Amino acid sequence: MTKKELSIILIFTVSLMNIKAQETKRDSRFDLDWKFYRGRISGAEKLDFDDKAWRNISLPHDWSIEDLPLSDKTKSTTDKPRIISGSFDSEAIGSFSTSYTVGGTGWYRKHFRLPKDLTDKVVTIQFDGVYMNSDVWINGHHLGNHPYGYTAFGYDLSKYLNFGDAENVIAVEVKNEGCNSRWYSGSGIYRHVYLEITDKLHIAHWGTFVTTTRANSSNARIEVKATVNNYTSQNSDITLICSIINSNSEKISEKKLFTQIFQKVPSIITIPFDISKPELWSPESPVMYKVVCEIVKEGEVIDKTETAFGIRTLRFDSEKGFFLNEKHLKLKGATLHANNGPLGAIANDRAEERRVELMKAAGFNAIRCSHNPPSVVFLDACDRLGMLVLDEAFDVWTKGWRDDDYHVYFNDWWRKDITSMIMRDRNHPSIFAWGIGNQIRENRDSIGVALAYQIAGLTRNLDPSRAVAADVAITGKDWRNGSIDEWRKCDPIFAALDICGYSYQSSQYENDHQRLPNRSMFSIEIDPRHSFDNWMRAIDYDYVLGNFEWTAMDFMGDAASGWFGFSERPNSLFPWNSSYTGDIDLCGFKKPRSYYRDILFNNENKLSVFVVTPVSSFEGGGNSLWGWEDVKQSWTWPGYEGKELTIVAYSACDSVQLILNDKVIGTKTTSRKTEFKATWQVPYERGTLKTIGYIKGI
């Protein structure tokens, strides 16, 4: 532990011990000074367990990205030698799906003390994400189990706590066992943990909900709903004060409501506000407001919450498309898995923010969170930076892709996990829709249709202000280009949705719009090889909301799916760890197809040039439909003198001129007819290759 870390821990401990009895402490990060042990161990949940030899760590933490401990157990179970290198094991149970990383079981413990004057308070612990199947104890008392690795959850610690000099111990067992993911998930408490201390009479956790009922540049009507809990032994008279704070930290409105809160019964209090000349939230102008709610009893503030929100309206029209604040907007969508490359699954604040910045810089205005709810830090960044979000719940329902994935828990847990996602995330203005499933395998049978209606119904009940969506795909050999008759079998599940996500089936747009004109549609997933066709359909047809490319950024796991050949021989994939499917690579650098998307999206970059590699970059059969042309931004090819190389330019200009060593090779027009590309065959010679783009001859 460094001196810097130690000083932070001491500051946190002092602040915790100095909390007065009348104060509340909301969303205090509980990340520092944890103990960690990798492996199974008996008795670690007990208060008096000796953990002195355990590692000292801070959260968020992902043990799967750490170097594997070297051991003698490296004997291969196949006819090939086993390789253990860094974080990677060639015989990891997840194989290329999880980047050859290892899960297993891990334990976390945290020691802490609380002052005596908090004895009558409600103390809860909140986990934003633990992968996966966690059990939590406080002072040896089991609090519960939470299987899903991507939803937030919490426990009331109050009745098991010690106050004063006596110590408390939180123990968490995390079991990432078996084959349970199609991508790199990481292992452990990989998102932030919070400790919340409130009065017994308090605003519930996630208990404030702000919605915009109407808005324009002149005025807006918003509605604040506050859920108040009363854990005391009697009814209480209170005053609820709600204040609206603008982006300049100025109070622009305040309302007070005197009411009685019944014991043991949550009370929902609704207060409307009219806002004059509101600053509307949008990707171009992501203005945030804040509502401050205070509970006053006998003249004393006993609870206070602050909730960020944005003022904006959403409308989906089956003829005209998507409208944000009544302005037509095409979704330039990016699909994004929740991992941070070399950091693994760790939801580091800056790394989460940087991913959003990279998506904005690449021209995207919307992110589909594939295929699970992201961290709250990521959504905060989307709010602040102006990125629309499709918040997605599940990769599977009752039929799994892997033996031990979420389908094992689905029937018992989907209601709790949907509720967690929506209650946590419902105040984020960035979220325009809830995704309830990804390429659900039962989408064309009665079980799947019934579930779609149930899940969509619960989603709308929790939040009627947003659309419900899902990724609907044809399974089997025609999954990419299914026949009309096969695609029609998806109609019943589409009917349960508000906006219909087409998976690799944009060719069905025109036909489906003619026969079902009330259906709102978009490509929730499309491969980059069809970027041109898909985007042209999106801009040609007003009724298409937009599309989401698979994927916007390389991610750990699903290794080499962007390069065919390897995936046909899984044992040959090691040590591949990247999907190799992104516009942006694992480190955040633009790849060639990101430059092509600049052209399609009309970004600032109007011209770029590449050379088709004369020899494949990797072994195997070549780029897949999730990959891209094997091209490089290089004109240095020793050994190829005199041999013809293919030059390709991506251009938003009317024409492009190619020049080699000050000699004009040729000029070609670029337009929609050429898919905004121009190619030349040029014998290689050392020197300088450049292109010049002309717009209207200039």
Coordinates of C-alpha atoms in Angstrom, one line a residue, residues 168-652:
N168 CA -17.3 -4.6 11.8
V169 CA -16.4 -6.9 8.9
I170 CA -18.0 -7.1 5.5
A171 CA -17.2 -10.4 3.7
V172 CA -18.0 -11.0 0.0
E173 CA -17.6 -14.3 -1.8
V174 CA -17.5 -14.1 -5.6
K175 CA -18.0 -17.2 -7.7
N176 CA -17.2 -16.8 -11.4
E177 CA -17.4 -20.5 -12.1
G178 CA -17.9 -22.6 -15.2
C179 CA -18.4 -21.4 -18.7
N180 CA -20.8 -18.5 -18.3
S181 CA -20.0 -15.7 -20.8
R182 CA -19.5 -15.1 -24.5
W183 CA -17.1 -12.3 -23.9
Y184 CA -14.6 -11.2 -21.3
S185 CA -16.5 -10.5 -18.1
G186 CA -13.8 -10.1 -15.5
S187 CA -14.1 -11.4 -12.0
G188 CA -14.7 -9.7 -8.7
I189 CA -16.1 -6.4 -7.3
Y190 CA -15.3 -4.5 -10.5
R191 CA -17.5 -1.5 -9.9
H192 CA -17.8 1.0 -7.0
V193 CA -19.3 0.1 -3.6
Y194 CA -21.2 2.7 -1.6
L195 CA -22.1 3.0 2.1
E196 CA -25.3 4.9 2.8
I197 CA -26.3 6.2 6.2
T198 CA -29.8 7.7 6.7
D199 CA -32.4 8.4 9.3
K200 CA -35.1 5.8 9.8
L201 CA -37.3 8.4 8.1
H202 CA -35.7 8.9 4.7
I203 CA -36.1 9.2 1.0
A204 CA -35.7 5.6 -0.4
H205 CA -32.6 4.6 -2.2
W206 CA -33.2 5.3 -6.0
G207 CA -36.4 6.8 -4.6
T208 CA -36.5 10.1 -6.6
F209 CA -37.8 9.9 -10.2
V210 CA -37.8 13.0 -12.5
T211 CA -39.7 12.9 -15.8
T212 CA -40.3 15.5 -18.4
T213 CA -44.0 15.6 -19.4
R214 CA -43.6 18.4 -22.0
A215 CA -40.8 20.7 -23.0
N216 CA -39.8 23.3 -25.6
S217 CA -37.5 26.3 -25.6
S218 CA -40.1 28.5 -23.8
N219 CA -41.2 26.2 -20.9
A220 CA -41.2 22.7 -19.6
R221 CA -43.3 20.7 -17.2
I222 CA -41.4 18.2 -15.1
E223 CA -42.7 15.9 -12.4
V224 CA -40.7 14.8 -9.3
K225 CA -41.8 11.6 -7.5
A226 CA -40.1 11.0 -4.2
T227 CA -40.6 7.7 -2.3
V228 CA -40.3 8.2 1.5
N229 CA -39.7 5.3 3.9
N230 CA -40.6 5.4 7.5
Y231 CA -38.9 2.7 9.6
T232 CA -39.9 4.3 12.9
S233 CA -42.6 2.9 15.2
Q234 CA -45.1 5.7 14.5
N235 CA -46.6 7.9 11.8
S236 CA -44.6 11.1 11.2
D237 CA -45.6 14.6 10.1
I238 CA -42.9 16.0 7.7
T239 CA -42.3 18.8 5.2
L240 CA -40.8 17.7 1.9
I241 CA -38.9 20.5 0.2
C242 CA -37.9 20.0 -3.4
S243 CA -35.6 22.5 -5.1
I244 CA -34.6 22.6 -8.8
I245 CA -31.0 23.7 -9.4
N246 CA -29.8 24.7 -12.9
S247 CA -26.5 24.1 -14.6
N248 CA -25.1 27.3 -13.0
S249 CA -25.8 25.9 -9.5
E250 CA -28.7 28.4 -9.1
K251 CA -31.9 27.5 -7.4
I252 CA -34.6 28.3 -10.0
S253 CA -37.7 26.8 -8.2
E254 CA -38.7 25.4 -4.8
K255 CA -41.8 23.7 -3.5
K256 CA -42.8 22.6 0.0
L257 CA -45.3 20.0 0.9
F258 CA -46.5 19.1 4.4
T259 CA -47.7 15.6 4.7
Q260 CA -47.9 12.5 7.0
I261 CA -45.8 9.5 6.4
F262 CA -47.2 6.2 7.7
Q263 CA -45.0 3.8 9.5
K264 CA -43.7 0.8 7.6
V265 CA -45.4 1.9 4.4
P266 CA -43.5 3.6 1.6
S267 CA -45.1 6.9 0.5
I268 CA -44.8 8.3 -3.0
I269 CA -45.1 12.0 -3.2
T270 CA -45.5 13.8 -6.6
I271 CA -44.6 17.4 -7.1
P272 CA -44.9 19.1 -10.5
F273 CA -42.7 22.0 -11.6
D274 CA -43.0 24.5 -14.5
I275 CA -39.6 25.6 -15.7
S276 CA -39.4 28.8 -17.8
K277 CA -36.9 28.9 -20.7
P278 CA -35.4 25.5 -19.9
E279 CA -32.1 24.4 -21.3
L280 CA -33.0 21.2 -23.1
W281 CA -30.6 18.2 -23.0
S282 CA -29.3 16.9 -26.3
P283 CA -26.1 15.4 -27.6
E284 CA -25.1 18.9 -28.9
S285 CA -26.0 20.6 -25.6
P286 CA -26.0 18.1 -22.7
V287 CA -27.3 20.5 -20.0
M288 CA -27.9 18.9 -16.6
Y289 CA -30.2 20.0 -13.8
K290 CA -30.4 18.8 -10.2
V291 CA -33.3 18.2 -7.9
V292 CA -32.6 18.5 -4.2
C293 CA -35.1 16.9 -1.9
E294 CA -35.1 17.5 1.9
I295 CA -37.2 15.9 4.6
V296 CA -37.8 18.4 7.5
K297 CA -39.2 17.2 10.8
E298 CA -39.8 19.5 13.7
G299 CA -37.7 22.2 12.0
E300 CA -34.7 20.0 11.4
V301 CA -33.5 18.5 8.1
I302 CA -33.2 14.8 8.7
D303 CA -32.6 13.6 5.1
K304 CA -31.3 15.1 1.9
T305 CA -30.8 13.7 -1.6
E306 CA -29.5 15.2 -4.8
T307 CA -30.6 13.7 -8.1
A308 CA -29.2 14.8 -11.5
F309 CA -31.5 14.9 -14.5
G310 CA -32.0 16.5 -17.9
I311 CA -35.0 18.1 -19.5
R312 CA -35.8 16.5 -22.9
T313 CA -38.6 14.8 -24.8
L314 CA -38.5 11.6 -26.8
R315 CA -40.9 10.6 -29.6
F316 CA -40.9 7.7 -32.0
D317 CA -42.9 7.9 -35.1
S318 CA -43.4 4.9 -37.4
E319 CA -43.5 7.2 -40.5
K320 CA -41.0 9.9 -39.6
G321 CA -38.6 8.3 -37.2
F322 CA -37.0 9.5 -33.9
F323 CA -37.5 13.0 -32.5
L324 CA -35.5 14.4 -29.6
N325 CA -37.0 17.6 -28.3
E326 CA -39.2 17.5 -31.4
K327 CA -36.2 17.6 -33.7
H328 CA -35.6 14.8 -36.1
L329 CA -32.5 12.8 -35.3
K330 CA -30.9 9.7 -36.8
L331 CA -29.3 7.3 -34.4
K332 CA -25.6 6.9 -35.4
G333 CA -25.2 4.0 -33.1
A334 CA -22.3 2.3 -31.5
T335 CA -22.5 -1.1 -29.8
L336 CA -20.1 -1.3 -26.8
H337 CA -19.2 -4.0 -24.4
A338 CA -18.5 -3.1 -20.8
N339 CA -14.8 -3.6 -20.5
N340 CA -11.8 -1.4 -20.6
G341 CA -9.2 -3.4 -22.5
P342 CA -5.9 -3.7 -20.6
L343 CA -7.8 -2.7 -17.4
G344 CA -10.1 -5.6 -17.8
A345 CA -13.6 -5.1 -16.5
I346 CA -12.6 -2.5 -13.9
A347 CA -15.0 0.5 -14.1
N348 CA -12.3 3.1 -13.6
D349 CA -13.9 6.6 -13.7
R350 CA -11.6 8.1 -16.3
A351 CA -11.5 5.0 -18.4
E352 CA -15.4 4.9 -18.5
E353 CA -15.5 8.6 -19.4
R354 CA -12.8 8.1 -22.1
R355 CA -14.8 5.5 -23.9
V356 CA -17.6 7.9 -24.3
E357 CA -15.2 10.6 -25.5
L358 CA -13.9 8.2 -28.1
M359 CA -17.4 7.4 -29.3
K360 CA -18.2 11.1 -29.6
A361 CA -15.0 11.8 -31.5
A362 CA -15.7 9.0 -33.9
G363 CA -19.0 10.5 -34.9
F364 CA -21.5 8.4 -32.9
N365 CA -24.4 9.9 -31.1
A366 CA -25.8 6.8 -29.4
I367 CA -24.4 3.7 -27.6
R368 CA -26.0 0.3 -27.2
C369 CA -24.8 -1.2 -24.0
S370 CA -24.1 -4.8 -25.1
H371 CA -25.5 -6.8 -23.6
N372 CA -26.0 -5.7 -20.0
P373 CA -26.5 -2.5 -17.9
P374 CA -23.2 -0.5 -17.7
S375 CA -21.7 1.1 -14.7
V376 CA -23.4 4.1 -13.2
V377 CA -20.1 6.0 -13.9
F378 CA -20.4 5.3 -17.6
L379 CA -24.0 6.6 -17.7
D380 CA -23.0 9.7 -15.8
A381 CA -20.4 10.3 -18.5
C382 CA -23.0 9.8 -21.2
D383 CA -25.2 12.4 -19.5
R384 CA -22.4 14.9 -19.1
L385 CA -20.9 14.5 -22.6
G386 CA -24.1 14.1 -24.6
M387 CA -24.4 10.5 -25.7
L388 CA -27.7 8.7 -26.2
V389 CA -28.0 5.3 -24.7
L390 CA -29.9 2.1 -25.3
D391 CA -29.6 0.4 -21.8
E392 CA -29.8 -3.3 -22.4
A393 CA -30.7 -5.9 -19.7
F394 CA -29.8 -9.4 -20.9
D395 CA -27.9 -11.5 -23.4
V396 CA -30.1 -14.6 -22.7
W397 CA -33.5 -15.5 -21.3
T398 CA -34.3 -19.2 -20.7
K399 CA -32.1 -20.6 -23.5
G400 CA -28.4 -20.0 -22.9
W401 CA -25.4 -19.7 -25.1
R402 CA -23.2 -21.3 -22.5
D403 CA -23.7 -24.0 -19.9
D404 CA -23.6 -21.8 -16.9
D405 CA -24.6 -18.3 -18.2
Y406 CA -27.6 -16.2 -17.0
H407 CA -30.2 -18.6 -18.3
V408 CA -29.6 -20.7 -15.2
Y409 CA -30.9 -17.9 -13.0
F410 CA -33.3 -16.2 -15.4
N411 CA -36.7 -17.4 -14.2
D412 CA -36.0 -16.6 -10.6
W413 CA -34.2 -13.3 -11.1
W414 CA -35.3 -11.4 -14.3
R415 CA -37.9 -9.4 -12.4
K416 CA -35.4 -8.3 -9.7
D417 CA -32.7 -7.5 -12.3
I418 CA -35.0 -5.5 -14.6
T419 CA -36.2 -3.6 -11.6
S420 CA -32.6 -2.9 -10.5
M421 CA -31.6 -1.6 -13.9
I422 CA -34.5 0.7 -14.3
M423 CA -34.7 2.0 -10.8
R424 CA -30.9 2.8 -10.8
D425 CA -30.8 4.3 -14.3
R426 CA -34.2 6.0 -14.9
N427 CA -33.1 9.5 -14.2
H428 CA -30.3 9.5 -16.8
P429 CA -31.5 11.8 -19.7
S430 CA -29.0 9.9 -22.0
I431 CA -31.2 6.8 -21.9
F432 CA -33.8 6.8 -24.7
A433 CA -34.9 3.1 -24.6
W434 CA -34.7 0.0 -22.5
G435 CA -33.4 -3.1 -24.2
I436 CA -34.8 -6.3 -22.8
G437 CA -32.9 -8.9 -24.7
N438 CA -30.2 -9.7 -27.3
Q439 CA -30.8 -12.1 -30.1
I440 CA -33.1 -14.1 -27.8
R441 CA -33.0 -17.7 -29.0
E442 CA -36.7 -18.3 -28.1
N443 CA -37.9 -15.3 -30.1
R444 CA -40.1 -17.4 -32.4
D445 CA -41.8 -19.6 -29.9
S446 CA -44.7 -19.2 -27.4
I447 CA -42.4 -19.1 -24.4
G448 CA -40.3 -16.2 -25.8
V449 CA -43.4 -14.2 -26.9
A450 CA -45.0 -14.6 -23.5
L451 CA -41.8 -13.5 -21.8
A452 CA -41.4 -10.5 -24.1
Y453 CA -44.9 -9.2 -23.0
Q454 CA -44.1 -9.9 -19.4
I455 CA -40.7 -8.2 -19.4
A456 CA -41.9 -5.3 -21.5
G457 CA -44.9 -4.9 -19.2
L458 CA -42.8 -4.6 -16.1
T459 CA -40.4 -2.2 -17.8
R460 CA -43.2 0.1 -18.8
N461 CA -44.7 -0.1 -15.4
L462 CA -41.5 1.0 -13.8
D463 CA -40.8 3.7 -16.4
P464 CA -43.5 4.6 -18.9
S465 CA -41.5 7.5 -20.3
R466 CA -39.2 5.5 -22.5
A467 CA -39.5 2.9 -25.3
V468 CA -39.0 -0.8 -24.9
A469 CA -36.7 -2.5 -27.5
A470 CA -35.0 -5.8 -28.1
D471 CA -32.6 -7.4 -30.6
V472 CA -34.6 -9.8 -32.7
A473 CA -32.7 -12.2 -35.0
I474 CA -33.4 -15.2 -37.1
T475 CA -31.6 -18.2 -35.7
G476 CA -30.1 -21.0 -37.9
K477 CA -28.3 -20.8 -41.2
D478 CA -30.4 -17.9 -42.5
W479 CA -29.7 -15.7 -39.5
R480 CA -28.0 -13.0 -41.6
N481 CA -30.3 -13.0 -44.7
G482 CA -33.4 -14.7 -43.8
S483 CA -36.4 -15.1 -46.2
I484 CA -39.5 -12.9 -45.8
D485 CA -41.4 -16.0 -44.6
E486 CA -38.8 -16.8 -41.9
W487 CA -38.6 -13.2 -40.8
R488 CA -42.4 -12.9 -40.5
K489 CA -42.2 -15.5 -37.7
C490 CA -40.7 -12.8 -35.6
D491 CA -43.8 -10.6 -35.9
P492 CA -45.4 -11.8 -32.6
I493 CA -42.3 -10.9 -30.5
F494 CA -42.0 -7.6 -32.3
A495 CA -45.5 -6.8 -31.3
A496 CA -44.5 -6.7 -27.7
L497 CA -42.0 -3.9 -28.3
D498 CA -42.2 -0.2 -28.9
I499 CA -39.3 0.1 -31.2
C500 CA -38.1 -3.0 -33.1
G501 CA -34.5 -3.9 -33.3
Y502 CA -33.5 -5.7 -36.6
S503 CA -30.4 -7.8 -36.3
Y504 CA -28.6 -8.0 -39.7
Q505 CA -31.9 -7.7 -41.5
S506 CA -32.1 -4.2 -42.8
S507 CA -33.0 -5.6 -46.2
Q508 CA -36.5 -6.2 -44.7
Y509 CA -37.2 -2.5 -44.0
E510 CA -39.2 -1.7 -47.1
N511 CA -41.2 -4.8 -47.1
D512 CA -42.0 -4.7 -43.4
H513 CA -42.9 -1.0 -43.5
Q514 CA -45.4 -1.6 -46.3
R515 CA -47.1 -4.5 -44.6
L516 CA -46.8 -3.1 -41.0
P517 CA -46.7 0.7 -41.3
N518 CA -47.2 1.2 -37.5
R519 CA -43.9 -0.5 -36.7
S520 CA -40.9 1.6 -35.6
M521 CA -37.7 0.0 -36.7
F522 CA -34.0 0.3 -36.6
S523 CA -30.9 -1.9 -37.0
I524 CA -29.9 -2.7 -33.5
E525 CA -27.0 -4.7 -34.8
I526 CA -25.3 -4.7 -38.2
D527 CA -21.9 -5.8 -39.5
P528 CA -19.4 -3.1 -40.7
R529 CA -19.0 -4.8 -44.1
H530 CA -22.5 -3.6 -44.9
S531 CA -22.0 -0.1 -43.3
F532 CA -22.6 1.7 -46.6
D533 CA -25.8 -0.2 -47.6
N534 CA -27.2 0.0 -44.1
W535 CA -26.5 3.7 -43.5
M536 CA -27.9 4.6 -46.9
R537 CA -31.2 2.8 -46.0
A538 CA -31.2 4.6 -42.7
I539 CA -31.0 8.0 -44.3
D540 CA -33.2 7.2 -47.3
Y541 CA -36.1 6.0 -45.2
D542 CA -37.5 8.5 -42.7
Y543 CA -39.2 5.8 -40.7
V544 CA -35.9 4.1 -39.9
L545 CA -34.6 5.3 -36.5
G546 CA -30.9 4.6 -37.4
N547 CA -28.5 1.8 -36.7
F548 CA -25.9 0.4 -34.4
E549 CA -22.6 -1.0 -35.7
W550 CA -21.1 -4.2 -34.3
T551 CA -18.8 -3.0 -32.7
A552 CA -17.7 0.5 -32.1
M553 CA -14.6 -0.6 -30.1
D554 CA -12.6 -3.7 -29.8
F555 CA -13.2 -5.6 -26.6
M556 CA -11.7 -8.4 -24.6
G557 CA -13.2 -11.8 -25.5
D558 CA -15.0 -13.2 -28.5
A559 CA -11.4 -13.3 -29.6
A560 CA -10.6 -12.9 -33.3
S561 CA -14.3 -12.8 -34.4
G562 CA -13.2 -10.0 -36.7
W563 CA -10.8 -12.3 -38.5
F564 CA -12.0 -15.6 -40.0
G565 CA -9.9 -18.7 -40.0
F566 CA -8.9 -18.5 -36.3
S567 CA -12.5 -19.0 -35.1
E568 CA -12.7 -22.2 -37.1
R569 CA -9.8 -23.6 -35.1
P570 CA -10.3 -22.5 -31.5
N571 CA -7.1 -24.2 -30.2
S572 CA -5.1 -22.0 -32.6
L573 CA -6.5 -18.8 -31.3
F574 CA -4.3 -18.5 -28.2
P575 CA -3.0 -15.9 -27.4
W576 CA -5.6 -13.8 -29.2
N577 CA -7.6 -11.7 -26.6
S578 CA -9.2 -9.0 -28.7
S579 CA -12.4 -9.3 -30.6
Y580 CA -10.8 -7.3 -33.4
T581 CA -14.3 -6.1 -34.4
G582 CA -14.1 -2.4 -33.5
D583 CA -13.9 0.9 -35.3
I584 CA -11.5 1.8 -32.4
D585 CA -8.9 -0.6 -31.0
L586 CA -8.4 -1.7 -27.4
C587 CA -6.1 1.3 -26.7
G588 CA -8.5 3.8 -28.2
F589 CA -6.9 4.4 -31.6
K590 CA -8.9 4.7 -34.8
K591 CA -8.8 1.8 -37.2
P592 CA -9.3 2.1 -40.9
R593 CA -13.0 1.6 -40.9
S594 CA -13.5 4.5 -38.4
Y595 CA -12.1 6.7 -41.2
Y596 CA -14.6 5.3 -43.6
R597 CA -17.4 6.0 -41.0
D598 CA -16.1 9.6 -40.9
I599 CA -17.2 9.8 -44.5
L600 CA -20.6 8.2 -44.0
F601 CA -21.4 10.3 -41.0
N602 CA -20.1 13.5 -42.6
N603 CA -17.6 14.1 -39.8
E604 CA -14.8 16.7 -40.1
N605 CA -12.3 14.2 -41.6
K606 CA -13.2 14.2 -45.4
L607 CA -10.4 12.2 -46.9
S608 CA -8.1 9.3 -46.0
V609 CA -5.9 6.9 -47.9
F610 CA -4.8 3.3 -47.2
V611 CA -2.8 0.5 -48.9
V612 CA -4.2 -3.0 -49.1
T613 CA -1.6 -5.2 -47.5
P614 CA 0.2 -7.4 -50.0
V615 CA 0.5 -10.1 -47.3
S616 CA -2.2 -10.9 -44.7
S617 CA -1.7 -9.2 -41.3
F618 CA -2.5 -12.5 -39.5
E619 CA -2.8 -16.2 -40.2
G620 CA -6.1 -17.6 -41.3
G621 CA -8.7 -17.0 -43.9
G622 CA -9.0 -13.2 -43.7
N623 CA -11.3 -10.6 -42.3
S624 CA -14.8 -11.6 -41.3
L625 CA -18.0 -9.7 -41.8
W626 CA -17.3 -8.1 -38.4
G627 CA -13.9 -7.1 -39.5
W628 CA -12.7 -4.8 -42.3
E629 CA -10.4 -4.6 -45.4
D630 CA -6.9 -5.6 -44.5
V631 CA -5.4 -2.1 -45.1
K632 CA -2.6 0.0 -43.6
Q633 CA -1.8 3.7 -43.5
S634 CA 1.7 3.0 -44.8
W635 CA 3.6 3.3 -48.1
T636 CA 6.7 1.4 -46.8
W637 CA 6.8 -2.1 -48.4
P638 CA 10.4 -3.1 -48.9
G639 CA 10.7 -6.2 -51.1
Y640 CA 7.7 -5.3 -53.2
E641 CA 9.4 -2.9 -55.6
G642 CA 7.8 -2.9 -59.0
K643 CA 4.8 -5.0 -57.8
E644 CA 1.3 -3.6 -58.0
L645 CA -0.3 -2.6 -54.7
T646 CA -3.9 -1.5 -54.3
I647 CA -4.5 2.0 -53.0
V648 CA -8.0 2.8 -51.6
A649 CA -9.2 6.3 -50.6
Y650 CA -12.2 7.0 -48.5
S651 CA -13.6 10.4 -49.6
A652 CA -16.4 12.8 -49.0

